[in-house]
Amino acid sequence: MHHFAYRNGVLHAEDVPLDALAREVGTPFYVYSASTLERHYKVFDAAFSGHDHMICYAVKANSNQAVLKLLGDLGAGADIVSGGELKRALVAGIPGERIVFSGVGKRDEEMRAALAAGIRCFNVESVPELRRLSEVAAGMGRIAPVSLRVNPDVDAGTHEKINTGRKADKFGIPFGEAGEVYALAASLPGVEARGVDMHIGSQITELAPFERAFARMARLIEALRAAGHGIHHADLGGGLGAPYHGDNDIPPHPDEYAAMVERTLGHLGLSYIIEPGRVIAGNAGALIGRVIFVKETDGKTFVIADLGMNDLIRPTLYEAFHHVRPVREPAAGAEMIEADVVGPVCETGDYMARGRMIPKPERGDLLAVMTAGAYGAVQAGTYNTRPLVPEVLVKEDKFAVVRPRMEAEQIIALDRLAPWQE
Ligand code: LLP
């Protein structure tokens, strides 16, 4: 469920018409619906209401301060993967005790900053990391709360680049070694194991892989407890998919996901930490651009818009599908064409959609690339010296530019000449 719909012939974000917004802020821009973000958070939270839990929103999905503030105010914690994300979460007012720190390559200064902030838990991914964290914490006179991220060797059935729970993936401690590593943790002075963590991948559209992983987790927790380890929480990671295809292909509802968690882990009396990103932010956002040219070649049509792979890299990086909708609602019976919707970046991989049936657009028309609220703006870059585009938050009939458009001069000003060139 989201708040993007045609009204009076124009695509709206909540009560804001996107053509008017485009006139106001220029194109391209990202637009987020506050009500959708809020609704998704509440639906997810309600799904777990029968059980002690904390939702640590995966900041990497969309880390705009306005988004973090909105979710933090609703009670969300944060799953972070860098010192930068730690700062973002803290600045947005999310307290340390609601923050968990994931990722395979935490540096000393990031560990120190997280310890100083008093975070809830470090999700530790290897023996060298566990040893180093213990040293860093002990050096500060602290004991770091940890979960070990265990790799369950489960195929999440998602795109190769975001499938993380198979044994050949770089993530987590091999399932068979988990017992030994918990024993090691118990012997180290600067860490204390509190929980078990898993994250098997992203854009997962079936419950079965989760269920396999969590069943393994349940067995592991029983064994760890039998060995005398106090395991208080299960961090379930994120991964639940967003409905990129609209109504045709809807991933499991958070209620079904929560019921499955309860089925597999409910008997253990754990508290749950959940790290959803995409399911909260995905269809709360769209990327809006304008058609520059419509180019017809021998048998092919290219709709060339001002939307580049630097603005949204998902189609080319993950062969991801995003609906591309005209902002002006097409008349019934409007001419449909098959087209590649491409950008101005000088690469063949620069596209939003390929071989897509769309209502025939004209130069100047506005297009909306849907379900772009997660892993959109955060993965944008300035390739071809294309400045980062604005982000706009809409709430009912109000809108606010929550990140202004960058100017090319700001990019250039980051460079310096070598002293001998001056
Ligand atoms: N927790 C951990 C440890 C993660 O690595 C991730 C995502 C999440 C939670 C949140 O997963 P979600 O609920 O959003 O699926 N850029 C890619 C997705 C990368 C996901 C990385 N990890 C994309 O655009 O598809």
Coordinates of C-alpha atoms and ligand atoms in Angstrom, one line a residue:
M1 CA 0.0 0.0 0.0
H2 CA 1.4 3.4 -0.9
H3 CA 0.2 7.0 -1.5
F4 CA 1.0 7.5 -5.1
A5 CA -2.1 7.7 -7.3
Y6 CA -3.6 9.5 -10.3
R7 CA -6.1 12.2 -9.4
N8 CA -7.6 14.6 -11.9
G9 CA -5.4 13.1 -14.5
V10 CA -2.1 13.8 -12.6
L11 CA 0.0 11.4 -10.5
H12 CA 0.1 12.6 -7.0
A13 CA 2.2 11.9 -4.0
E14 CA -0.4 12.1 -1.2
D15 CA -2.2 15.4 -2.0
V16 CA 0.7 16.9 -3.9
P17 CA 0.5 16.9 -7.8
L18 CA 3.8 15.8 -9.2
D19 CA 3.7 18.1 -12.2
A20 CA 3.5 21.1 -9.8
L21 CA 6.2 19.7 -7.7
A22 CA 8.4 19.3 -10.7
R23 CA 7.8 23.0 -11.7
E24 CA 8.8 23.9 -8.2
V25 CA 12.0 21.9 -7.7
G26 CA 13.0 21.0 -11.3
T27 CA 13.9 17.5 -12.5
P28 CA 15.1 15.0 -11.7
F29 CA 14.1 14.6 -8.0
Y30 CA 13.2 11.9 -5.5
V31 CA 9.9 12.2 -3.7
Y32 CA 9.0 10.3 -0.6
S33 CA 5.5 9.9 1.0
A34 CA 5.7 10.4 4.8
S35 CA 2.3 8.7 5.2
T36 CA 3.6 5.6 3.4
L37 CA 6.7 5.4 5.5
E38 CA 4.7 5.8 8.6
R39 CA 2.2 3.2 7.5
H40 CA 4.8 0.7 6.6
Y41 CA 6.6 1.1 9.9
K42 CA 3.4 0.7 11.9
V43 CA 2.2 -2.3 9.9
F44 CA 5.6 -4.0 10.5
D45 CA 5.6 -3.0 14.2
A46 CA 2.0 -4.2 14.7
A47 CA 2.9 -7.6 13.1
F48 CA 5.2 -8.2 16.1
S49 CA 3.1 -6.6 18.7
G50 CA 2.5 -9.9 20.5
H51 CA 6.2 -10.3 21.2
D52 CA 9.0 -8.3 22.8
H53 CA 10.8 -6.8 19.8
M54 CA 12.7 -3.8 18.4
I55 CA 12.6 -2.7 14.8
C56 CA 16.0 -1.4 13.8
Y57 CA 15.4 0.2 10.4
A58 CA 18.2 -0.5 8.0
V59 CA 19.6 3.0 7.5
K60 CA 21.3 2.0 4.3
A61 CA 18.0 1.8 2.4
N62 CA 17.3 5.5 2.8
S63 CA 19.3 7.5 5.2
N64 CA 17.9 11.0 4.7
Q65 CA 17.7 12.8 8.0
A66 CA 14.0 13.5 7.5
V67 CA 13.3 9.8 6.9
L68 CA 15.3 8.8 10.0
K69 CA 13.7 11.4 12.1
L70 CA 10.2 10.3 11.0
L71 CA 10.9 6.7 11.8
G72 CA 12.9 7.4 15.0
D73 CA 9.9 9.5 16.3
L74 CA 7.7 6.5 15.7
G75 CA 10.0 4.4 17.9
A76 CA 12.3 2.8 15.3
G77 CA 15.9 2.0 16.1
A78 CA 18.6 1.7 13.5
D79 CA 20.7 -1.0 11.9
I80 CA 23.9 0.7 10.8
V81 CA 26.9 -0.5 8.8
S82 CA 29.4 2.4 9.1
G83 CA 30.6 5.2 11.3
G84 CA 28.8 7.6 9.0
E85 CA 25.5 5.8 9.4
L86 CA 26.0 5.9 13.2
K87 CA 26.4 9.6 13.0
R88 CA 23.3 9.9 10.8
A89 CA 21.2 7.9 13.2
L90 CA 22.4 9.8 16.3
V91 CA 21.9 13.2 14.7
A92 CA 18.4 12.2 13.7
G93 CA 17.8 11.5 17.4
I94 CA 17.8 7.7 17.5
P95 CA 19.4 6.8 20.8
G96 CA 22.4 4.4 21.1
E97 CA 20.3 1.8 22.9
R98 CA 18.2 1.4 19.8
I99 CA 21.2 1.0 17.4
V100 CA 22.7 -2.3 16.2
F101 CA 25.9 -2.3 14.1
S102 CA 26.2 -4.8 11.2
G103 CA 28.9 -5.4 8.6
V104 CA 32.0 -7.4 7.9
G105 CA 34.6 -4.7 8.0
K106 CA 34.2 -2.5 11.1
R107 CA 37.3 -0.3 11.7
D108 CA 38.7 0.5 15.2
E109 CA 37.5 4.1 15.1
E110 CA 34.0 2.9 14.1
M111 CA 34.0 0.4 17.0
R112 CA 35.1 3.1 19.4
A113 CA 32.4 5.5 18.3
A114 CA 29.7 2.9 18.6
L115 CA 30.9 1.9 22.1
A116 CA 31.0 5.5 23.1
A117 CA 27.4 5.9 21.9
G118 CA 26.4 2.9 24.0
I119 CA 24.8 0.9 21.1
R120 CA 22.5 -2.0 21.8
C121 CA 24.6 -4.6 20.0
F122 CA 27.5 -5.3 17.5
N123 CA 26.6 -8.0 15.0
V124 CA 30.0 -9.6 14.7
E125 CA 30.8 -11.4 11.4
S126 CA 34.2 -13.2 12.0
V127 CA 36.7 -14.4 14.6
P128 CA 39.2 -11.6 13.8
E129 CA 36.5 -9.0 14.3
L130 CA 35.4 -10.6 17.6
R131 CA 39.0 -10.5 18.9
R132 CA 39.6 -6.9 17.7
L133 CA 36.3 -5.7 19.2
S134 CA 37.2 -7.3 22.5
E135 CA 40.6 -5.5 22.5
V136 CA 39.1 -2.1 21.5
A137 CA 36.4 -2.4 24.1
A138 CA 38.7 -3.6 26.9
G139 CA 41.0 -0.7 26.0
M140 CA 38.1 1.7 26.7
G141 CA 37.2 -0.2 29.9
R142 CA 34.0 -1.4 28.2
I143 CA 32.3 -4.6 27.5
A144 CA 30.8 -4.7 24.0
P145 CA 27.4 -6.4 23.7
V146 CA 27.6 -8.8 20.7
S147 CA 25.6 -11.1 18.6
L148 CA 27.4 -13.4 16.2
R149 CA 26.1 -13.2 12.7
V150 CA 25.8 -16.8 11.7
N151 CA 25.7 -17.9 8.1
P152 CA 23.0 -20.6 7.8
D153 CA 24.0 -21.7 4.3
V154 CA 20.5 -21.0 2.9
D155 CA 19.8 -19.7 -0.6
A156 CA 17.4 -16.7 -0.3
G157 CA 16.5 -17.1 -4.0
T158 CA 17.1 -13.5 -4.7
H159 CA 19.4 -11.6 -7.1
E160 CA 23.0 -12.9 -6.9
K161 CA 24.4 -9.6 -5.7
I162 CA 22.1 -9.4 -2.7
N163 CA 22.0 -13.1 -1.7
T164 CA 24.0 -13.2 1.5
G165 CA 23.3 -16.4 3.5
R166 CA 25.1 -19.0 1.4
K167 CA 28.3 -20.5 2.7
A168 CA 30.3 -19.0 -0.2
D169 CA 29.1 -15.5 0.6
K170 CA 31.4 -13.2 2.7
F171 CA 28.9 -12.8 5.5
G172 CA 28.7 -14.4 8.9
I173 CA 30.4 -17.2 10.8
P174 CA 30.0 -20.6 9.3
F175 CA 27.0 -22.4 10.9
G176 CA 29.2 -25.4 12.0
E177 CA 31.7 -23.1 13.8
A178 CA 29.2 -21.0 15.7
G179 CA 29.5 -23.1 18.9
E180 CA 33.3 -22.7 19.1
V181 CA 33.1 -19.0 18.4
Y182 CA 30.5 -18.4 21.1
A183 CA 32.9 -20.3 23.5
L184 CA 35.7 -18.0 22.3
A185 CA 33.5 -14.9 23.0
A186 CA 32.8 -16.2 26.5
S187 CA 36.6 -16.3 27.1
L188 CA 37.4 -12.8 25.8
P189 CA 37.4 -9.9 28.3
G190 CA 35.8 -7.1 26.1
V191 CA 32.8 -8.8 24.7
E192 CA 29.6 -10.4 26.0
A193 CA 27.4 -12.5 23.8
R194 CA 23.7 -11.5 24.1
G195 CA 22.1 -12.8 20.9
V196 CA 22.3 -14.6 17.6
D197 CA 22.1 -12.7 14.3
M198 CA 21.3 -13.7 10.7
H199 CA 20.6 -11.8 7.5
I200 CA 20.2 -14.0 4.4
G201 CA 19.6 -11.4 1.7
S202 CA 17.4 -8.7 0.4
Q203 CA 14.3 -8.6 -1.8
I204 CA 13.2 -12.0 -0.7
T205 CA 9.7 -12.7 -1.9
E206 CA 8.9 -16.0 -0.2
L207 CA 8.9 -17.1 3.4
A208 CA 10.5 -20.5 2.8
P209 CA 14.1 -19.4 2.8
F210 CA 13.6 -17.3 6.0
E211 CA 11.9 -20.3 7.6
R212 CA 14.8 -22.6 6.8
A213 CA 17.3 -20.1 8.2
F214 CA 15.3 -19.4 11.4
A215 CA 14.7 -23.1 12.0
R216 CA 18.5 -23.5 12.0
M217 CA 18.8 -20.5 14.2
A218 CA 16.4 -22.1 16.7
R219 CA 18.4 -25.3 16.8
L220 CA 21.6 -23.2 17.3
I221 CA 20.1 -21.2 20.2
E222 CA 19.0 -24.3 21.9
A223 CA 22.5 -25.8 21.6
L224 CA 24.1 -22.5 22.8
R225 CA 21.9 -22.3 25.8
A226 CA 22.6 -26.0 26.6
A227 CA 26.3 -25.0 26.6
G228 CA 25.6 -22.3 29.1
H229 CA 25.5 -19.2 26.9
G230 CA 22.9 -16.6 27.8
I231 CA 21.1 -15.9 24.5
H232 CA 18.5 -13.2 25.0
H233 CA 17.7 -12.0 21.5
A234 CA 17.5 -13.1 17.9
D235 CA 18.4 -10.6 15.3
L236 CA 16.5 -11.7 12.2
G237 CA 18.1 -9.2 9.8
G238 CA 16.0 -7.6 7.1
G239 CA 15.2 -8.9 3.6
L240 CA 11.4 -8.9 3.1
G241 CA 10.7 -7.8 -0.4
A242 CA 8.9 -4.7 -1.7
P243 CA 6.2 -5.0 -4.4
Y244 CA 8.1 -3.7 -7.4
H245 CA 5.6 -5.2 -9.8
G246 CA 2.5 -3.6 -8.3
D247 CA -0.5 -5.8 -7.6
N248 CA 0.6 -8.8 -9.6
D249 CA 3.4 -10.0 -7.5
I250 CA 3.1 -9.1 -3.8
P251 CA 5.7 -10.4 -1.3
P252 CA 4.4 -11.9 1.9
H253 CA 2.7 -9.5 4.3
P254 CA 4.6 -8.6 7.5
D255 CA 1.9 -10.4 9.4
E256 CA 2.7 -13.7 7.6
Y257 CA 6.4 -13.1 8.1
A258 CA 5.8 -12.5 11.9
A259 CA 3.7 -15.6 12.2
M260 CA 6.4 -17.6 10.6
V261 CA 9.0 -16.2 13.0
E262 CA 6.7 -17.1 15.9
R263 CA 6.3 -20.6 14.5
T264 CA 10.1 -21.2 14.3
L265 CA 11.5 -19.2 17.2
G266 CA 8.5 -18.4 19.4
H267 CA 9.1 -21.2 21.9
L268 CA 12.5 -19.8 22.9
G269 CA 11.3 -16.7 24.8
L270 CA 13.6 -14.4 23.0
S271 CA 13.3 -10.8 22.2
Y272 CA 13.5 -10.1 18.5
I273 CA 15.5 -7.4 16.7
I274 CA 14.4 -7.0 13.1
E275 CA 16.3 -4.9 10.5
P276 CA 13.8 -4.1 7.7
G277 CA 14.9 -1.5 5.1
R278 CA 13.3 -2.0 1.7
V279 CA 9.9 -3.0 2.9
I280 CA 9.6 0.3 4.9
A281 CA 11.1 2.7 2.3
G282 CA 10.8 1.0 -1.1
N283 CA 7.4 2.0 -2.4
A284 CA 7.3 5.1 -0.3
G285 CA 9.4 6.8 -2.9
A286 CA 9.6 7.6 -6.7
L287 CA 12.2 9.2 -8.9
I288 CA 10.7 11.9 -11.2
G289 CA 12.3 13.0 -14.4
R290 CA 11.5 14.6 -17.7
V291 CA 11.7 13.3 -21.3
I292 CA 14.4 15.2 -23.2
F293 CA 14.1 13.5 -26.6
V294 CA 12.2 10.6 -28.1
K295 CA 14.6 9.0 -30.5
E296 CA 13.4 6.5 -33.2
T297 CA 15.9 4.3 -34.8
D298 CA 15.5 1.4 -37.2
G299 CA 12.8 -0.6 -35.3
K300 CA 13.5 0.8 -31.9
T301 CA 12.4 3.7 -29.7
F302 CA 14.6 5.3 -27.1
V303 CA 12.8 7.5 -24.6
I304 CA 15.7 9.7 -23.4
A305 CA 15.0 11.2 -20.0
D306 CA 17.1 13.2 -17.6
L307 CA 17.3 10.2 -15.3
G308 CA 20.7 8.6 -15.3
M309 CA 22.1 5.4 -13.8
N310 CA 24.0 7.7 -11.5
D311 CA 20.6 8.7 -10.0
L312 CA 19.2 5.2 -9.8
I313 CA 21.6 2.3 -10.4
R314 CA 19.2 -0.5 -9.5
P315 CA 18.0 -1.4 -13.1
T316 CA 21.5 -1.8 -14.4
L317 CA 23.2 -3.2 -11.3
Y318 CA 20.6 -5.8 -10.3
E319 CA 18.5 -6.0 -13.5
A320 CA 15.8 -4.6 -11.2
F321 CA 12.3 -3.9 -12.5
H322 CA 10.8 -0.5 -11.7
H323 CA 7.5 0.6 -13.2
V324 CA 7.9 3.8 -15.2
R325 CA 4.6 5.8 -15.2
P326 CA 3.7 9.0 -17.0
V327 CA 3.0 11.7 -14.5
R328 CA 0.1 12.9 -16.8
E329 CA -2.4 10.0 -16.7
P330 CA -2.7 8.5 -20.2
A331 CA -6.1 8.8 -21.9
A332 CA -8.0 5.6 -22.2
G333 CA -6.9 4.0 -25.5
A334 CA -3.6 6.1 -25.6
E335 CA -1.1 4.7 -28.1
M336 CA 1.3 2.3 -26.4
I337 CA 4.9 1.8 -27.7
E338 CA 7.7 -0.6 -26.8
A339 CA 10.7 1.5 -25.7
D340 CA 13.9 1.6 -23.8
V341 CA 13.7 4.4 -21.2
V342 CA 17.3 5.6 -21.0
G343 CA 19.3 8.4 -19.5
P344 CA 22.0 10.8 -20.7
V345 CA 25.0 8.9 -19.2
C346 CA 27.5 7.6 -21.7
E347 CA 27.0 3.9 -21.0
T348 CA 24.8 1.3 -22.6
G349 CA 23.9 0.2 -19.0
D350 CA 22.3 3.6 -18.4
Y351 CA 18.6 2.7 -18.4
M352 CA 15.6 2.7 -16.2
A353 CA 13.6 0.1 -18.3
R354 CA 14.2 -1.9 -21.4
G355 CA 11.8 -3.2 -24.0
R356 CA 8.9 -1.8 -21.9
M357 CA 5.4 -1.1 -23.2
I358 CA 4.6 2.5 -22.2
P359 CA 2.1 5.1 -23.4
K360 CA 3.9 7.0 -26.1
P361 CA 5.6 10.0 -24.5
E362 CA 6.6 13.3 -25.9
R363 CA 9.5 15.6 -25.3
G364 CA 8.9 17.5 -22.0
D365 CA 6.6 14.8 -20.4
L366 CA 7.3 13.8 -16.9
L367 CA 8.0 10.2 -15.9
A368 CA 7.9 8.6 -12.5
V369 CA 10.1 5.6 -11.7
M370 CA 8.2 3.9 -9.0
T371 CA 9.3 2.0 -5.9
A372 CA 12.5 4.0 -5.7
G373 CA 12.4 5.0 -2.0
A374 CA 14.9 2.3 -1.0
Y375 CA 18.4 2.0 -2.4
G376 CA 17.8 4.9 -4.7
A377 CA 19.2 8.2 -3.5
V378 CA 21.6 6.4 -1.2
Q379 CA 23.3 4.7 -4.1
A380 CA 23.4 7.8 -6.3
G381 CA 26.7 9.2 -7.5
T382 CA 28.0 12.1 -9.5
Y383 CA 29.3 10.1 -12.6
N384 CA 29.4 12.3 -15.7
T385 CA 29.5 15.2 -13.2
R386 CA 25.8 14.9 -12.7
P387 CA 25.0 16.6 -9.4
L388 CA 23.0 14.6 -6.8
V389 CA 19.3 15.3 -7.2
P390 CA 17.0 16.7 -4.6
E391 CA 14.9 14.7 -2.2
V392 CA 11.5 15.9 -1.3
L393 CA 9.3 14.7 1.5
V394 CA 5.5 15.0 1.1
K395 CA 3.0 14.9 3.9
E396 CA -0.6 15.3 2.9
D397 CA -0.7 18.6 0.9
K398 CA 2.7 19.8 2.2
F399 CA 6.1 19.2 0.7
A400 CA 9.6 20.0 1.8
V401 CA 12.9 19.8 0.1
V402 CA 14.8 17.5 2.5
R403 CA 18.0 17.6 0.5
P404 CA 18.6 20.4 -2.0
R405 CA 19.9 19.9 -5.5
M406 CA 23.7 19.8 -5.6
E407 CA 25.4 22.2 -8.0
A408 CA 28.2 21.1 -10.4
E409 CA 30.4 23.8 -8.8
Q410 CA 30.1 21.9 -5.5
I411 CA 31.5 18.8 -7.1
I412 CA 34.3 20.6 -8.8
A413 CA 35.1 22.4 -5.6
L414 CA 36.0 19.1 -3.9
D415 CA 39.1 18.8 -6.3
R416 CA 42.4 20.5 -5.7
L417 CA 45.3 21.1 -8.0
A418 CA 48.6 19.6 -7.0
P419 CA 50.9 22.3 -5.6
W420 CA 53.2 22.2 -8.6
Q421 CA 50.3 23.0 -11.0
E422 CA 49.4 26.3 -9.3
Ligands
LLP1 N1 20.4 -6.0 7.7 C1 21.6 -6.2 7.1 C2 22.7 -6.7 7.8 C3 21.7 -5.9 5.7 O1 22.9 -6.1 5.1 C4 20.6 -5.4 5.0 C5 20.7 -5.1 3.6 C6 19.4 -5.1 5.7 C7 19.3 -5.5 7.0 C8 18.2 -4.6 5.1 O2 17.7 -5.4 4.1 P1 16.3 -5.1 3.4 O3 15.2 -5.3 4.4 O4 16.3 -3.7 2.8 O5 16.2 -6.1 2.3 N2 21.3 -2.2 -2.8 C9 20.5 -3.5 -3.0 C10 20.1 -4.0 -1.6 C11 21.3 -4.3 -0.7 C12 20.9 -4.8 0.6 C13 22.0 -4.8 1.5 N3 21.7 -5.2 2.9 C14 19.3 -3.2 -3.9 O6 19.1 -2.1 -4.3 O7 18.6 -4.1 -4.2

